[in-house]
mmCIF file of C-alpha atoms and ligand atoms in Angstrom:
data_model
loop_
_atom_site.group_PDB
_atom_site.id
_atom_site.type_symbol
_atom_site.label_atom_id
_atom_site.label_comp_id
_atom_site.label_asym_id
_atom_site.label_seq_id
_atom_site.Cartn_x
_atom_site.Cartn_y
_atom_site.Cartn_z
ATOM 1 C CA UNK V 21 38.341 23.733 -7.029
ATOM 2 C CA UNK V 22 35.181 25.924 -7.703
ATOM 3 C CA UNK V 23 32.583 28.174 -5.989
ATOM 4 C CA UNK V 24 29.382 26.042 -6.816
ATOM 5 C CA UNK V 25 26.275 28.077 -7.492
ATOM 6 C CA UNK V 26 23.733 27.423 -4.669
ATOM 7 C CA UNK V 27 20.326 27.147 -5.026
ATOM 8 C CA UNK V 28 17.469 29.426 -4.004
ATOM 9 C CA UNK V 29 14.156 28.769 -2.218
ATOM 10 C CA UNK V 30 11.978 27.681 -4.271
ATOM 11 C CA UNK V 31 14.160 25.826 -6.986
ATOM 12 C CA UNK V 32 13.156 22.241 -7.227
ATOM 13 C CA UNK V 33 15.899 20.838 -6.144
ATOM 14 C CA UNK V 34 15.798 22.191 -2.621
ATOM 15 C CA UNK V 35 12.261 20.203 -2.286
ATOM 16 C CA UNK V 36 13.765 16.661 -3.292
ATOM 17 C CA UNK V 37 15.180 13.891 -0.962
ATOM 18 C CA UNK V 38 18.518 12.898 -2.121
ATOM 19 C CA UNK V 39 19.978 9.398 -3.038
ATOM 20 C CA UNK V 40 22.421 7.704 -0.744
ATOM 21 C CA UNK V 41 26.174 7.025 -1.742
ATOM 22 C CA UNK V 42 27.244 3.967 -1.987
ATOM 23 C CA UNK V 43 31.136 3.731 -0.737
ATOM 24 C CA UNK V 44 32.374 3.528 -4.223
ATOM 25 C CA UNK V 45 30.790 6.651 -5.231
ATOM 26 C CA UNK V 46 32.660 8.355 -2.966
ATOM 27 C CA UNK V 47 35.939 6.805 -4.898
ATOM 28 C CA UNK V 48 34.923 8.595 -8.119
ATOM 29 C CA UNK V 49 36.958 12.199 -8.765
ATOM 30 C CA UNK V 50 33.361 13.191 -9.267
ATOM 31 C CA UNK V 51 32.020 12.822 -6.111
ATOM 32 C CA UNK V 52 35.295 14.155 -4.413
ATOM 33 C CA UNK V 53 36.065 17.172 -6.181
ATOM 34 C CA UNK V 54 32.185 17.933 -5.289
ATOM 35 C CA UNK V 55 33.184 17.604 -1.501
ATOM 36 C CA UNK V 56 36.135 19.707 -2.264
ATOM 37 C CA UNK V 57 33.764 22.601 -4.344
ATOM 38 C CA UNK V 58 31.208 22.481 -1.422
ATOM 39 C CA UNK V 59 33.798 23.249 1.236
ATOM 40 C CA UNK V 60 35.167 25.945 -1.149
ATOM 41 C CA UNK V 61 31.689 27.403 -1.428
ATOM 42 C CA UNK V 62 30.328 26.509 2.014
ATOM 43 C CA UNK V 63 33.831 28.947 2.941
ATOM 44 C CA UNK V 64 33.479 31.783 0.574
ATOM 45 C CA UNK V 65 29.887 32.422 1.644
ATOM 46 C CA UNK V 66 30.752 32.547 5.588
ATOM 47 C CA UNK V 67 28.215 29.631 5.590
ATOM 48 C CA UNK V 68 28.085 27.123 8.851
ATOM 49 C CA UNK V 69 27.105 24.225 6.679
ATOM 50 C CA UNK V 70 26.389 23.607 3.053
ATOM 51 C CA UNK V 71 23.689 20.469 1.684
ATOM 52 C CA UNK V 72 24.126 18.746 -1.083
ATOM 53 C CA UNK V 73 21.194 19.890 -2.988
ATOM 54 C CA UNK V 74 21.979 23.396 -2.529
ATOM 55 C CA UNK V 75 24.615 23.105 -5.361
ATOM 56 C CA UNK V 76 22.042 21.383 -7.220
ATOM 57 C CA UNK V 77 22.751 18.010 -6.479
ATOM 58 C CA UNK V 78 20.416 15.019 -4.860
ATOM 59 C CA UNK V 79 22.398 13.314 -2.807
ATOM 60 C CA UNK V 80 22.555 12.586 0.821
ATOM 61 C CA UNK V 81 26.013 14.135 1.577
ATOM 62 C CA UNK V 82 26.838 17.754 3.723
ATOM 63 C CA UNK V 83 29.643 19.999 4.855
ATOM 64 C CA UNK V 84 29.818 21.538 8.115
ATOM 65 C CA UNK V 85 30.989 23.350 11.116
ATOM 66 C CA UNK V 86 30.747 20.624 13.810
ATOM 67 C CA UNK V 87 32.789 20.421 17.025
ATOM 68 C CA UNK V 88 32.250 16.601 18.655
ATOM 69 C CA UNK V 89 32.195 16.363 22.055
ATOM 70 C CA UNK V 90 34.996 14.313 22.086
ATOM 71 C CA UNK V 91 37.870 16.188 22.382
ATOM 72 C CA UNK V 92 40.574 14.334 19.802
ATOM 73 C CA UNK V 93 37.459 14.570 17.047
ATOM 74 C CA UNK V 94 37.759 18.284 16.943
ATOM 75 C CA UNK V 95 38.406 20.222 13.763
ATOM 76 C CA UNK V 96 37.432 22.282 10.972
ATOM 77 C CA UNK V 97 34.817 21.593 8.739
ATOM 78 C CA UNK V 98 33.519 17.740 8.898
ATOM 79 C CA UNK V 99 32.038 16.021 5.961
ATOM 80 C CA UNK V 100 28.713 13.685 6.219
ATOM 81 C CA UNK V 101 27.609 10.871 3.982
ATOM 82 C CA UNK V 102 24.554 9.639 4.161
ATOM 83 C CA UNK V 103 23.839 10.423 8.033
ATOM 84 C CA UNK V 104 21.271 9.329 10.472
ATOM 85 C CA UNK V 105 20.426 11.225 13.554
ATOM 86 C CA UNK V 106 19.326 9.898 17.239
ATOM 87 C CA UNK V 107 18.570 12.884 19.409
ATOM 88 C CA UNK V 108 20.003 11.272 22.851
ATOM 89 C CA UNK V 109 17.215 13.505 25.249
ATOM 90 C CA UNK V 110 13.809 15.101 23.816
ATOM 91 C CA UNK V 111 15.166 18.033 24.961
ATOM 92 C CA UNK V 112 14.808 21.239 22.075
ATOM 93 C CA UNK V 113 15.716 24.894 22.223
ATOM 94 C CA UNK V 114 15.012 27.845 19.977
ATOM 95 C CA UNK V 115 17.568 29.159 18.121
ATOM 96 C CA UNK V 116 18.506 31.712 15.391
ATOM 97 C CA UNK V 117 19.228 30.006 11.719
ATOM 98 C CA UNK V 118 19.868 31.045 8.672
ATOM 99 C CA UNK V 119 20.442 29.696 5.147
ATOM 100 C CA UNK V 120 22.390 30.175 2.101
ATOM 101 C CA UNK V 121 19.574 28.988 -0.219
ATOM 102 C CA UNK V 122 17.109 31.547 1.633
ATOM 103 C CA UNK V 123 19.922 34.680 1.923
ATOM 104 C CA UNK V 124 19.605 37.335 4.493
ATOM 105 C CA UNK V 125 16.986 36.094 6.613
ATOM 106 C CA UNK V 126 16.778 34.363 10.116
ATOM 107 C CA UNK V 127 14.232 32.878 12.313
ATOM 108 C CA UNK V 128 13.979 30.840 15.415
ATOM 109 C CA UNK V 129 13.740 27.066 15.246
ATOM 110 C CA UNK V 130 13.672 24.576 17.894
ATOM 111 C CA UNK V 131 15.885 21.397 17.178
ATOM 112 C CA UNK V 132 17.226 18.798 19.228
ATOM 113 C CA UNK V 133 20.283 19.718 21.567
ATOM 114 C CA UNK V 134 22.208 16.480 22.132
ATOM 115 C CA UNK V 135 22.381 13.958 19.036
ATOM 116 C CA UNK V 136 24.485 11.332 18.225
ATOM 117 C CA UNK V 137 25.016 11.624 14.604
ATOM 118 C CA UNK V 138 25.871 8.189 12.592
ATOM 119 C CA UNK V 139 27.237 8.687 8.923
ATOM 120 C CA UNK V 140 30.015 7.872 6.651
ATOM 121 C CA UNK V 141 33.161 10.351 5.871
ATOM 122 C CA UNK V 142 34.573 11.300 2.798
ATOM 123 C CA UNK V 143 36.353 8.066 2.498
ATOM 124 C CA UNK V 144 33.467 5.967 3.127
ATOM 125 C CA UNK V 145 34.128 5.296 6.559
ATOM 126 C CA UNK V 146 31.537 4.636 9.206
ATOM 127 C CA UNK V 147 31.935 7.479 11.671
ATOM 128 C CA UNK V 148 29.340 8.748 14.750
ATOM 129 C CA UNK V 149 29.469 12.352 16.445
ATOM 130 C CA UNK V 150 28.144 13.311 19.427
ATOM 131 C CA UNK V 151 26.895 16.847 19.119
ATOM 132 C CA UNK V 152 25.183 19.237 20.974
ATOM 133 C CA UNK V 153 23.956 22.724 21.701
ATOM 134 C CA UNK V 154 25.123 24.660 17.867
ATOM 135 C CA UNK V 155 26.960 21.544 15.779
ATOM 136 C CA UNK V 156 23.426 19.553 16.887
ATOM 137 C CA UNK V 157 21.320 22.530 15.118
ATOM 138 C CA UNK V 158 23.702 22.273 12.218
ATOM 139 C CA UNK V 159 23.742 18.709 11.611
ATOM 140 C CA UNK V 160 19.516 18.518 11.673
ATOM 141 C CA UNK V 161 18.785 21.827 9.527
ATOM 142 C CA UNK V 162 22.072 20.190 7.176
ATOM 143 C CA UNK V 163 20.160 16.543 7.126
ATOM 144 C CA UNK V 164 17.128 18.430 6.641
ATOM 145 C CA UNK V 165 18.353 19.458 3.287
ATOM 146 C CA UNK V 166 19.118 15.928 2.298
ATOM 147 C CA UNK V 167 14.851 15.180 2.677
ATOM 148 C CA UNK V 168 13.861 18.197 0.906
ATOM 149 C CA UNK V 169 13.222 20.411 4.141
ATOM 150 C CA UNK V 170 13.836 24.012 4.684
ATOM 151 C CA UNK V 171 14.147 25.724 8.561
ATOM 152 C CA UNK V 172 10.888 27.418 7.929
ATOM 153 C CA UNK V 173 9.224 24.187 7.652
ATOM 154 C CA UNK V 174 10.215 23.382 11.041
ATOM 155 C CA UNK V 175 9.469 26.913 12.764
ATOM 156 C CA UNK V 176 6.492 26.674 14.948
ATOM 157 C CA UNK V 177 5.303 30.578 14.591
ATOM 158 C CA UNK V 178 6.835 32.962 11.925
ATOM 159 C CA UNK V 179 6.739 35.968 14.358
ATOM 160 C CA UNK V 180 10.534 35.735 14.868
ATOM 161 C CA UNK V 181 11.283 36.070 11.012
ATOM 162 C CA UNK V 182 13.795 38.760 10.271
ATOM 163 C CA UNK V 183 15.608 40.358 7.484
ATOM 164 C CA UNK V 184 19.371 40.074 8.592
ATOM 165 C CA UNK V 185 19.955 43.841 8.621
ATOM 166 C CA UNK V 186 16.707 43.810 11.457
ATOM 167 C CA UNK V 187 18.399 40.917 13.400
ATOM 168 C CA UNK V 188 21.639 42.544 13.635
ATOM 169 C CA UNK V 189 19.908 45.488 14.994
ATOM 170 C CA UNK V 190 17.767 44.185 17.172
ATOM 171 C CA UNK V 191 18.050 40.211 17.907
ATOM 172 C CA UNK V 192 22.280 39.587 17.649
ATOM 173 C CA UNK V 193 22.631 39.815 21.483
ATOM 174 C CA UNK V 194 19.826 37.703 22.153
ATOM 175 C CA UNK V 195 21.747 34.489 21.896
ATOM 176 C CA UNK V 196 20.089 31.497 21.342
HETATM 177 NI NI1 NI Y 24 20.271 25.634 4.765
#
């Protein structure tokens, strides 16, 4: 296993919707010692969730932090191939993100706060999540990386922007 170099704002890459995999890509040692890099590097940067394309490759495939609302679905990180979101109210709230490709700053975006989440796992298995509240901002700003979106694009005034030394200062406590 590796740390993967990730990619910075502004590199191509980040800008570019990524292919589908089919289930016997995710057979090949290829694909699965990627999965196995990303949750490596997704770890030793303290991220939440890590896109494919922010190790530089285009394909629609994420790791994350996501607690399901079903209680015998719960664990660490999850793994999503190829996912497709249905928010399950209109509902949205702000809330602080960040983002390893876009280091040390944060800004409040509104997202969806109950989605059901429909994907394949690392095996190639059809799975769906039901996620709210924090794993439901993860999963959209993760899939947002798979269609060549970045959280500023969905920020509806930049006034919240703030270097991460600033936030923990002055925003930490404000929640989200
Ligand atoms: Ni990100």
């Amino acid at each position: 296993m590796s740390i993967l170099k990730v990619a910075r704002m502004g590199h191509p890459v980040l800008r570019q919707r990524g292919q589908p995999l089919e289930k016997a890509d995710l057979k090949s040692p290829r694909i699965q010692k990627l999965i196995d890099d990303m949750l490596d590097t997704m770890s030793e940067y303290s991220g939440v969730g890590l896109a494919a394309p922010q190790v530089h490759e285009g394909l629609r495939l994420f790791v994350g932090l996501l607690h399901d609302e079903d209680p015998d679905e719960r664990s660490g990180a999850s793994v999503i191939v190829n996912p497709e979101i249905v928010p399950n109210t209109p509902a949205r709230a702000d809330g602080w993100e960040g983002c390893l490709s876009i280091p040390d700053i944060r800004g409040l975006v509104p997202r969806f706060t109950d989605i059901t989440v429909r994907a394949l796992d690392r095996d190639g298995r059809p799975i769906e999540l039901r996620l709210k509240d924090f794993s439901a901002r993860v999963a959209q700003h993760e899939t947002d990386h798979l269609d060549g979106v970045l959280f500023f694009d969905r920020m509806t005034s930049f006034a919240s922007l703030t270097y991460l030394e600033e936030y923990s200062r002055y925003h930490a406590d404000e929640g989200d």
